[in-house]
Coordinates of C-alpha atoms in Angstrom, one line a residue:
Chain A
M29 CA 3.7 46.7 17.4
K30 CA 0.6 46.2 15.1
P31 CA 1.2 47.7 11.7
K32 CA -0.3 51.1 10.3
N33 CA -1.5 51.7 7.1
T34 CA -2.7 48.6 6.5
A35 CA -3.2 49.1 2.8
R36 CA 0.4 48.4 2.3
W37 CA 0.2 44.8 4.1
S38 CA -1.6 41.9 2.5
H39 CA -4.0 40.2 5.2
V40 CA -4.8 36.7 5.9
C41 CA -7.0 35.9 8.5
L42 CA -7.4 32.3 10.0
P43 CA -11.1 31.1 11.1
K44 CA -12.1 31.2 14.7
D45 CA -12.0 27.5 14.9
W46 CA -9.9 24.3 15.0
V47 CA -7.4 24.8 12.1
N48 CA -5.9 21.7 10.2
A49 CA -3.4 21.9 7.4
A50 CA -6.4 21.9 4.6
D51 CA -8.4 24.9 6.6
L52 CA -5.2 26.8 6.6
D53 CA -4.6 26.0 2.7
K54 CA -8.0 27.0 2.1
T55 CA -7.7 30.3 3.8
L56 CA -4.5 31.1 2.3
A57 CA -5.8 29.9 -1.0
S58 CA -8.0 32.8 -1.3
C59 CA -5.0 35.5 -1.0
P60 CA -1.8 33.4 -1.2
P61 CA 1.0 35.4 0.0
H62 CA 3.7 34.4 -2.4
A63 CA 1.5 35.7 -5.1
D64 CA 0.9 39.4 -3.7
Q65 CA 3.5 41.8 -4.8
R66 CA 3.3 43.5 -1.5
A67 CA 6.5 43.2 0.7
L68 CA 4.5 43.5 4.2
V69 CA 2.2 40.4 5.3
R70 CA 0.1 40.5 8.2
I71 CA -1.4 36.9 9.4
E72 CA -4.0 37.3 11.7
I73 CA -4.6 34.7 14.4
P74 CA -7.8 35.6 16.2
S75 CA -8.8 34.4 19.7
G76 CA -10.7 31.2 19.4
C77 CA -8.2 29.8 16.6
R78 CA -7.1 26.4 17.6
V79 CA -4.0 25.8 15.1
M80 CA -3.4 22.1 15.3
I81 CA 0.1 20.4 14.8
D82 CA -0.1 20.0 11.0
A83 CA -1.3 23.5 10.4
A84 CA 1.1 25.0 12.6
V85 CA 4.3 23.2 10.5
R86 CA 2.6 24.5 7.4
L87 CA 2.6 27.9 8.5
L88 CA 5.8 27.7 9.8
C89 CA 7.5 26.7 6.7
L90 CA 5.2 29.5 5.0
V91 CA 6.5 32.1 7.4
D92 CA 10.0 31.1 6.9
Q93 CA 9.7 31.2 2.8
L94 CA 8.1 34.7 3.1
A95 CA 10.8 36.0 5.0
A96 CA 13.3 34.4 2.8
T97 CA 11.9 36.1 0.0
G98 CA 12.6 39.4 1.8
K99 CA 8.9 40.1 3.0
T100 CA 8.1 41.2 6.4
V101 CA 6.0 39.1 8.2
Y102 CA 3.5 40.0 11.1
L103 CA 1.8 37.4 13.2
D104 CA -1.1 39.4 14.8
F105 CA -2.6 37.7 18.0
E106 CA -5.2 40.4 18.3
N107 CA -3.0 42.4 20.8
R108 CA -3.2 40.1 23.6
W109 CA -1.7 37.2 25.3
N110 CA -4.3 34.4 24.4
E111 CA -4.9 30.4 25.0
T112 CA -3.9 30.3 21.2
M113 CA -0.5 31.8 21.9
R114 CA 0.0 29.6 24.9
Y115 CA -0.7 26.6 23.0
L116 CA 1.6 27.2 19.9
N117 CA 4.2 28.2 22.6
R118 CA 3.8 24.8 24.2
M119 CA 4.4 23.2 20.9
G120 CA 7.5 25.3 20.3
F121 CA 6.0 27.2 17.5
F122 CA 7.6 30.8 18.5
N123 CA 11.1 29.4 19.1
A124 CA 11.3 27.9 15.7
L125 CA 10.1 31.2 13.9
P126 CA 12.9 33.6 12.2
S127 CA 14.2 36.1 14.1
E128 CA 12.8 38.8 11.6
V129 CA 9.1 37.7 12.0
R130 CA 7.1 40.1 14.2
V131 CA 4.9 38.8 16.7
G132 CA 1.9 40.9 18.4
P133 CA 1.2 41.5 21.0
S134 CA 4.7 40.5 21.8
Q135 CA 7.2 37.4 21.4
P136 CA 6.5 35.0 24.1
S137 CA 9.7 34.2 26.1
P138 CA 11.5 30.9 24.9
L139 CA 12.1 29.9 28.1
V140 CA 8.4 28.6 28.7
S141 CA 8.6 26.2 25.6
R142 CA 12.0 25.2 26.6
L143 CA 10.9 24.1 29.9
L144 CA 7.9 22.3 28.5
A145 CA 9.6 20.6 25.8
G146 CA 9.3 16.8 26.4
H147 CA 6.8 17.3 29.1
N148 CA 3.8 18.3 27.2
R149 CA 1.1 15.6 28.4
S150 CA -0.1 15.4 24.8
L151 CA 3.1 14.9 23.6
L152 CA 3.2 18.1 21.2
E153 CA 6.3 19.1 19.9
I154 CA 8.0 20.7 16.8
H155 CA 11.7 20.2 16.0
Q156 CA 13.6 22.1 13.2
I157 CA 15.7 19.8 10.6
K158 CA 18.3 21.1 8.4
A159 CA 20.9 19.0 6.6
G160 CA 24.1 18.8 8.8
E161 CA 22.7 20.4 11.9
T162 CA 19.6 18.0 12.8
D163 CA 19.8 16.0 16.2
Q164 CA 20.8 12.5 15.2
R165 CA 18.8 11.4 18.5
L166 CA 15.4 12.8 17.2
P167 CA 14.1 10.1 15.7
S168 CA 14.8 7.9 18.6
R169 CA 13.5 10.6 21.1
L170 CA 10.2 11.1 19.3
A171 CA 9.8 7.6 19.3
D172 CA 10.4 6.8 22.8
A173 CA 8.2 9.7 23.8
L174 CA 5.5 8.4 21.8
E175 CA 5.7 5.0 23.3
A176 CA 5.9 7.1 26.8
S177 CA 2.5 8.4 26.1
F178 CA 0.9 5.1 25.6
P179 CA 2.4 3.0 28.5
D180 CA -0.1 0.5 29.0
S181 CA -1.1 -0.1 25.6
P182 CA 0.3 -3.6 24.1
L183 CA 0.7 -1.3 20.8
K184 CA 3.7 0.6 22.4
S185 CA 6.4 -0.9 20.7
R186 CA 5.1 -1.1 17.6
L187 CA 3.9 2.6 17.7
G188 CA 7.7 3.3 18.7
R189 CA 8.9 1.5 15.9
A190 CA 6.7 2.9 13.2
A191 CA 7.5 6.5 14.6
L192 CA 11.4 5.9 14.3
T193 CA 10.6 4.2 11.0
M194 CA 8.6 7.5 9.7
F195 CA 11.1 9.9 11.6
G196 CA 14.1 8.6 10.2
E197 CA 13.2 7.7 6.7
L198 CA 11.4 11.3 6.4
I199 CA 13.8 13.5 8.2
D200 CA 16.5 11.4 6.1
N201 CA 14.8 12.5 3.2
I202 CA 15.0 16.0 3.8
E203 CA 18.7 16.0 4.7
Q204 CA 19.4 14.0 1.7
H205 CA 17.2 16.1 -0.8
N206 CA 16.5 19.6 0.3
E207 CA 19.0 21.7 -1.0
D208 CA 17.2 24.7 0.1
F209 CA 18.7 26.5 2.9
L210 CA 15.6 26.6 4.7
H211 CA 14.7 24.5 7.8
G212 CA 12.4 21.4 7.4
Y213 CA 10.2 20.5 10.6
A214 CA 9.1 17.5 12.0
A215 CA 6.3 17.4 14.7
L216 CA 4.6 14.8 16.6
Q217 CA 0.9 15.0 18.8
A218 CA -0.2 12.5 20.8
Y219 CA -3.7 12.3 21.7
P220 CA -3.7 9.0 24.5
K221 CA -7.1 9.5 25.8
G222 CA -8.3 9.9 21.7
R223 CA -5.8 7.1 21.0
R224 CA -4.9 9.2 17.9
V225 CA -1.2 10.1 16.9
K226 CA -0.4 12.7 14.3
V227 CA 3.3 12.4 12.6
V228 CA 4.1 15.7 10.5
V229 CA 7.2 16.2 8.4
S230 CA 7.5 19.4 6.0
D231 CA 10.0 20.8 4.0
S232 CA 10.4 23.9 1.5
G233 CA 12.2 22.2 -0.9
R234 CA 11.3 21.8 -4.8
G235 CA 8.2 19.4 -4.2
L236 CA 8.0 15.6 -4.1
L237 CA 6.8 15.0 -7.5
E238 CA 8.5 18.3 -8.8
T239 CA 12.0 16.6 -8.3
L240 CA 10.8 12.6 -8.9
R241 CA 9.6 13.2 -12.5
P242 CA 12.5 14.9 -14.1
A243 CA 14.7 12.0 -12.8
L244 CA 12.3 9.3 -13.9
C245 CA 12.3 11.0 -17.4
E246 CA 16.0 10.9 -17.6
R247 CA 16.0 7.2 -17.2
G248 CA 13.5 6.1 -19.3
S249 CA 11.0 5.0 -16.5
P250 CA 7.7 3.7 -17.4
F251 CA 6.4 5.7 -14.7
A252 CA 7.8 9.3 -16.0
E253 CA 4.4 9.7 -17.7
V254 CA 1.8 8.6 -15.5
E255 CA -0.6 10.8 -13.5
D256 CA 0.2 12.3 -10.3
T257 CA -2.0 10.3 -8.3
H258 CA -0.5 6.8 -10.0
L259 CA 2.8 7.9 -9.1
I260 CA 2.0 8.6 -5.5
V261 CA 0.5 5.0 -5.3
E262 CA 3.6 3.7 -7.0
M263 CA 5.8 5.8 -4.1
L264 CA 3.8 4.2 -1.4
Q265 CA 3.1 0.6 -2.6
N266 CA 6.8 0.1 -4.2
G267 CA 9.1 2.9 -3.8
L268 CA 10.6 5.3 -6.4
S269 CA 13.5 7.5 -6.1
R270 CA 15.2 10.2 -8.2
H271 CA 18.2 8.4 -7.1
G272 CA 17.5 5.3 -9.1
D273 CA 15.9 1.9 -8.6
E274 CA 18.0 0.9 -5.7
R275 CA 16.7 3.6 -3.4
G276 CA 12.9 5.0 -2.6
C277 CA 11.9 2.4 0.0
G278 CA 11.4 5.2 2.6
L279 CA 8.1 6.6 1.8
K280 CA 6.8 3.0 1.0
V281 CA 8.2 1.4 4.6
C282 CA 6.5 4.6 6.2
A283 CA 3.1 3.8 4.3
D284 CA 3.8 0.0 5.2
R285 CA 3.9 1.2 9.1
A286 CA 1.0 3.7 8.6
L287 CA -1.2 0.8 7.1
E288 CA -0.6 -0.9 10.6
F289 CA -2.5 2.0 12.5
N290 CA -5.1 2.4 9.6
A291 CA -3.7 6.0 9.2
N292 CA -4.8 8.5 6.7
L293 CA -2.0 10.5 4.7
D294 CA -2.2 14.1 3.5
I295 CA 0.7 15.0 1.3
R296 CA 0.5 18.7 0.3
Q297 CA 2.9 20.1 -2.2
T298 CA 3.4 22.8 -4.6
G299 CA 0.3 22.8 -7.0
N300 CA -1.6 20.1 -5.4
N301 CA -2.6 18.2 -2.3
F302 CA -3.6 14.1 -2.2
A303 CA -5.5 13.0 0.8
I304 CA -5.3 9.1 0.7
S305 CA -7.3 6.9 3.0
P306 CA -6.0 3.0 3.8
T307 CA -7.8 0.0 2.4
P308 CA -7.3 -3.7 3.6
S309 CA -5.3 -3.8 0.2
G310 CA -2.9 -0.7 1.1
F311 CA -3.1 2.6 -0.3
Q312 CA -5.0 2.4 -3.9
E313 CA -5.7 4.9 -6.4
S314 CA -9.2 4.7 -5.8
K315 CA -9.0 6.1 -2.3
I316 CA -7.2 9.5 -3.1
S317 CA -8.9 12.3 -3.3
W318 CA -7.0 15.2 -5.6
Q319 CA -7.2 18.9 -5.3
V320 CA -5.1 21.9 -6.8
N321 CA -2.9 23.8 -4.1
E322 CA -3.3 27.2 -4.8
T323 CA -1.6 28.7 -1.9
G324 CA 2.1 28.8 -3.4
I325 CA 3.5 27.3 -0.3
W326 CA 6.7 25.6 -1.4
G327 CA 8.1 22.1 -0.7
T328 CA 6.4 19.3 0.6
H329 CA 4.1 18.6 3.4
L330 CA 3.1 14.9 4.9
C331 CA 1.0 14.2 7.8
F332 CA 0.3 10.8 9.0
D333 CA -3.0 10.6 11.1
F334 CA -3.1 7.1 13.2
R335 CA -5.9 5.5 14.8
L336 CA -5.1 3.2 17.6
S337 CA -8.0 0.9 17.7
Chain B
M13 CA 29.2 -42.3 11.0
A14 CA 26.5 -40.3 9.1
A15 CA 26.0 -38.4 12.2
T16 CA 30.0 -37.8 12.9
S17 CA 30.2 -36.9 9.0
A18 CA 27.6 -34.4 9.3
S19 CA 29.0 -33.1 12.8
I20 CA 32.2 -32.6 11.0
L21 CA 31.0 -30.8 8.3
R22 CA 29.0 -28.3 10.5
M23 CA 32.2 -27.5 12.7
N24 CA 34.2 -26.7 9.5
E25 CA 31.1 -24.6 8.7
I26 CA 31.6 -22.6 11.7
A27 CA 35.3 -22.2 11.6
R28 CA 34.8 -20.4 8.5
T29 CA 32.4 -17.9 10.3
M30 CA 32.9 -14.7 12.3
T31 CA 30.4 -12.9 14.1
I32 CA 30.0 -9.2 14.4
R33 CA 27.8 -7.5 17.0
L34 CA 26.3 -4.9 15.0
R35 CA 25.5 -2.5 18.0
D36 CA 29.3 -2.4 18.8
L37 CA 29.4 -0.3 15.5
M38 CA 26.6 1.8 15.9
S39 CA 26.2 5.3 18.0
D40 CA 23.0 4.3 19.4
D41 CA 20.6 1.3 20.0
D42 CA 18.6 2.7 17.1
G43 CA 19.5 2.9 13.5
W44 CA 18.1 5.5 10.6
G45 CA 19.0 7.2 7.7
H46 CA 21.7 7.5 4.9
Q47 CA 24.3 9.0 7.0
Q48 CA 24.3 6.4 10.0
G49 CA 23.9 3.4 7.8
R50 CA 27.0 4.8 5.5
A51 CA 28.9 4.9 8.8
A52 CA 28.1 1.3 9.9
Y53 CA 29.2 0.1 6.3
E54 CA 32.4 1.6 6.8
R55 CA 33.1 0.0 10.2
V56 CA 31.8 -3.4 9.5
L57 CA 33.7 -3.4 6.3
Q58 CA 36.8 -2.5 8.1
E59 CA 36.2 -5.4 10.2
I60 CA 35.4 -7.7 7.2
E61 CA 38.7 -6.5 5.5
R62 CA 40.5 -7.2 8.8
H63 CA 39.5 -10.9 8.8
S64 CA 40.0 -11.8 4.9
A65 CA 40.1 -15.5 5.4
I66 CA 36.6 -15.5 6.8
Q67 CA 34.0 -16.5 4.4
V68 CA 30.6 -15.8 6.3
F69 CA 30.1 -13.1 8.6
R70 CA 27.2 -13.3 11.1
I71 CA 25.7 -9.8 11.9
S72 CA 24.0 -10.1 15.4
L73 CA 21.5 -7.7 16.0
D74 CA 21.7 -8.2 19.7
G75 CA 21.2 -4.8 21.4
V76 CA 20.0 -3.1 17.8
R77 CA 16.5 -1.9 18.9
R78 CA 14.9 -0.3 16.1
T79 CA 15.7 0.7 12.6
D80 CA 14.4 2.5 9.7
A81 CA 14.7 0.9 6.2
S82 CA 17.5 3.0 5.0
F83 CA 19.7 2.1 7.7
P84 CA 20.1 -1.5 6.8
R85 CA 20.1 -0.9 3.1
E86 CA 23.0 1.5 3.2
S87 CA 24.9 -0.9 5.7
I88 CA 24.3 -4.5 5.9
V89 CA 22.4 -5.4 2.7
A90 CA 25.0 -3.1 0.6
L91 CA 27.8 -5.2 2.0
A92 CA 26.1 -8.3 1.2
V93 CA 25.6 -6.8 -2.4
R94 CA 29.1 -5.8 -2.5
F95 CA 30.5 -9.2 -1.4
R96 CA 27.8 -11.3 -3.5
G97 CA 29.1 -14.6 -4.4
S98 CA 32.4 -14.2 -2.6
K99 CA 31.6 -13.8 1.0
G100 CA 28.3 -14.4 2.8
I101 CA 26.6 -12.2 5.4
C102 CA 23.7 -13.3 7.5
L103 CA 21.8 -12.0 10.4
V104 CA 21.7 -13.8 13.9
A105 CA 20.3 -13.0 17.4
V106 CA 17.0 -11.3 16.4
S107 CA 15.1 -11.0 19.5
D108 CA 12.3 -9.3 17.9
R109 CA 10.8 -10.4 14.6
D110 CA 9.1 -7.1 13.8
L111 CA 12.5 -5.5 13.4
L112 CA 13.1 -7.1 10.4
D113 CA 10.2 -5.8 8.3
N114 CA 12.0 -2.7 7.3
W115 CA 15.3 -5.0 6.5
D116 CA 13.1 -7.0 4.4
A117 CA 12.2 -3.9 2.7
A118 CA 15.9 -2.9 2.3
A119 CA 16.8 -6.4 1.0
L120 CA 13.8 -6.4 -1.7
K121 CA 14.9 -3.1 -2.8
R122 CA 18.6 -3.8 -3.4
N123 CA 17.2 -7.1 -4.9
Q124 CA 19.7 -8.7 -2.3
P125 CA 18.8 -12.1 -0.7
L126 CA 19.5 -11.7 3.3
I127 CA 19.4 -15.1 5.7
C128 CA 18.4 -14.5 9.2
W129 CA 19.0 -17.4 11.5
R130 CA 17.0 -18.1 14.4
G131 CA 18.8 -21.2 16.1
N132 CA 18.3 -24.0 13.3
E133 CA 15.3 -22.2 11.5
F134 CA 15.9 -19.4 8.9
E135 CA 14.0 -16.7 7.5
L136 CA 14.8 -15.5 4.1
L137 CA 14.5 -11.8 3.7
G138 CA 14.5 -9.9 0.4
P139 CA 13.8 -11.5 -3.0
K140 CA 12.9 -15.2 -3.0
P141 CA 14.4 -17.6 -5.3
S142 CA 12.5 -18.4 -8.6
R143 CA 9.8 -21.3 -8.6
G144 CA 12.0 -23.6 -10.3
N145 CA 15.0 -22.9 -7.6
A146 CA 12.9 -23.1 -4.8
E147 CA 13.2 -26.5 -3.8
A148 CA 17.2 -26.5 -4.6
F149 CA 17.4 -23.8 -2.1
E150 CA 15.6 -25.4 0.6
L151 CA 17.9 -28.6 0.2
V152 CA 20.9 -26.3 0.2
M153 CA 20.0 -24.6 3.3
R154 CA 19.6 -28.0 5.1
S155 CA 23.0 -29.1 4.9
P156 CA 26.6 -27.0 5.4
Q157 CA 27.6 -28.1 1.7
T158 CA 26.2 -29.6 -1.3
T159 CA 27.5 -30.5 -5.0
A160 CA 25.5 -30.8 -7.9
R161 CA 25.6 -34.4 -8.1
E162 CA 24.0 -34.6 -4.4
L163 CA 21.2 -32.3 -5.8
A164 CA 20.9 -34.1 -8.8
D165 CA 20.4 -37.6 -7.0
V166 CA 18.0 -36.3 -4.3
L167 CA 15.8 -34.3 -6.7
G168 CA 16.0 -36.6 -9.5
L169 CA 17.6 -34.5 -12.0
K170 CA 20.1 -34.3 -14.7
L171 CA 23.4 -33.1 -13.7
T172 CA 23.6 -30.3 -15.8
N173 CA 20.1 -29.1 -14.9
A174 CA 21.3 -29.4 -11.2
S175 CA 24.5 -27.4 -11.8
T176 CA 22.4 -24.6 -13.5
K177 CA 20.3 -24.2 -10.3
L178 CA 23.1 -23.8 -8.2
K179 CA 24.6 -21.3 -10.5
Q180 CA 21.5 -19.4 -10.6
L181 CA 21.4 -19.5 -7.1
L182 CA 24.9 -18.5 -6.4
D183 CA 24.2 -15.7 -8.8
G184 CA 21.4 -14.5 -7.2
G185 CA 23.2 -14.0 -3.8
Y186 CA 21.5 -17.0 -1.9
I187 CA 24.4 -19.3 -1.4
L188 CA 28.2 -19.4 -1.8
R189 CA 30.6 -21.5 -3.7
S190 CA 34.3 -22.8 -3.4
E191 CA 36.4 -25.3 -6.1
E192 CA 37.7 -28.5 -4.2
T193 CA 39.2 -31.2 -5.1
A194 CA 36.6 -34.2 -6.0
P195 CA 37.0 -37.9 -4.6
S196 CA 37.8 -38.8 -8.1
G197 CA 40.8 -36.7 -7.7
G198 CA 39.0 -33.9 -10.2
V199 CA 38.3 -30.4 -9.3
E200 CA 34.3 -30.0 -8.5
F201 CA 32.2 -27.0 -7.3
V202 CA 31.0 -27.5 -3.6
Y203 CA 27.8 -25.1 -2.5
R204 CA 27.4 -23.5 0.7
R205 CA 24.4 -22.2 2.6
I206 CA 25.1 -18.8 4.1
R207 CA 25.0 -19.6 7.9

């Protein structure tokens, strides 16, 4: 049911275009829902808006967070069942929504996405992660599905190995570190014809650097006082953990596997975003572009964008 | 005579070892994460404790398809750290070398050397010995056992220098050591590769 009395609702309208996580954040930054005092949030997804996998996952995290703070969220698809809804439904977006979120014109049937799960041609799926409840076979299933998407590629096994590494490490990170009660998400989109793969993992925790820095200060690490970009590079090149020097190789090995495929890395967290391009010498500080993140979205969002040459 | 002696040494070496097939102690062909790593740690530890007389445990990766880095870090590398100096842990039966990239990262993170054997050739994962000890390490790896005297003779070192190098390799987790009766009747240290 479309909201009446729209003054009571804060309103976000996504662009009528392909929308990735950066585009979503740009839209949200102009009127961040967390900062708005109104308890009612309407997120309009017009016809012609094509939500990409990284944006879909980020939007799910935002919706979870808004619902957790007691806000009423209404996802408005312009009152008609359109291609955008079909696309999001195929990837399992609506199945992952909290039950209290309203969808207009109506919530799609969960049956369709369940039937399509695992059978999408471009391998497009979103999976929930929660400590103690995550499917222990999830990283393997995603890695196997990715290999199956590129059956004739000589890179098949390496791709599968990279996917298992990334999903294994990043999902484990959420399970180990996310004290929050909200779900994290893991998603994969493969474009066999375009020879591209996107690996996305998001959570609603306290944020990568926000949890790491206090721990580094506590143990007197030389990295405690360095700039954020420097810290990010250290995590990617050598590994750092809030649990001590013997842990923290997870993000580093993900970066190593990403470099095998010349992947770009997008890290979004509360307060700032980092876009990192690979170089022959690995991920370097000179190749990080940094900007303030004014969306107010909690947690850490990681997207690896592989190119298979 | 020398060949027979070498064969006897090799047979004695094998008698001190036991192979554990890691896949038999995993729930799947793939291993990932802290939780699965710790579960594998406990199961392998039980096997080690059940065979307390064995000095070297060869972890067979036959059937292990893929792992991330956290899994080996929390399982086999953690066990190698635990038993450093007293028992040896090495890897065998690796069909795909690419599997080892994450194991190397795990071993580096825990500062624990881990030797992977393929036939008579080995690959050292994790931290490498210092430049000063690299030659000594290579020499120890060529035969089942070495003494400081033998090392000193081959490398033209003073006995104390050779002893220091071997002790450093022992402390670093690269080799093992036992006390045995010397030909002279006294006690000497015998250093062994982890194979």
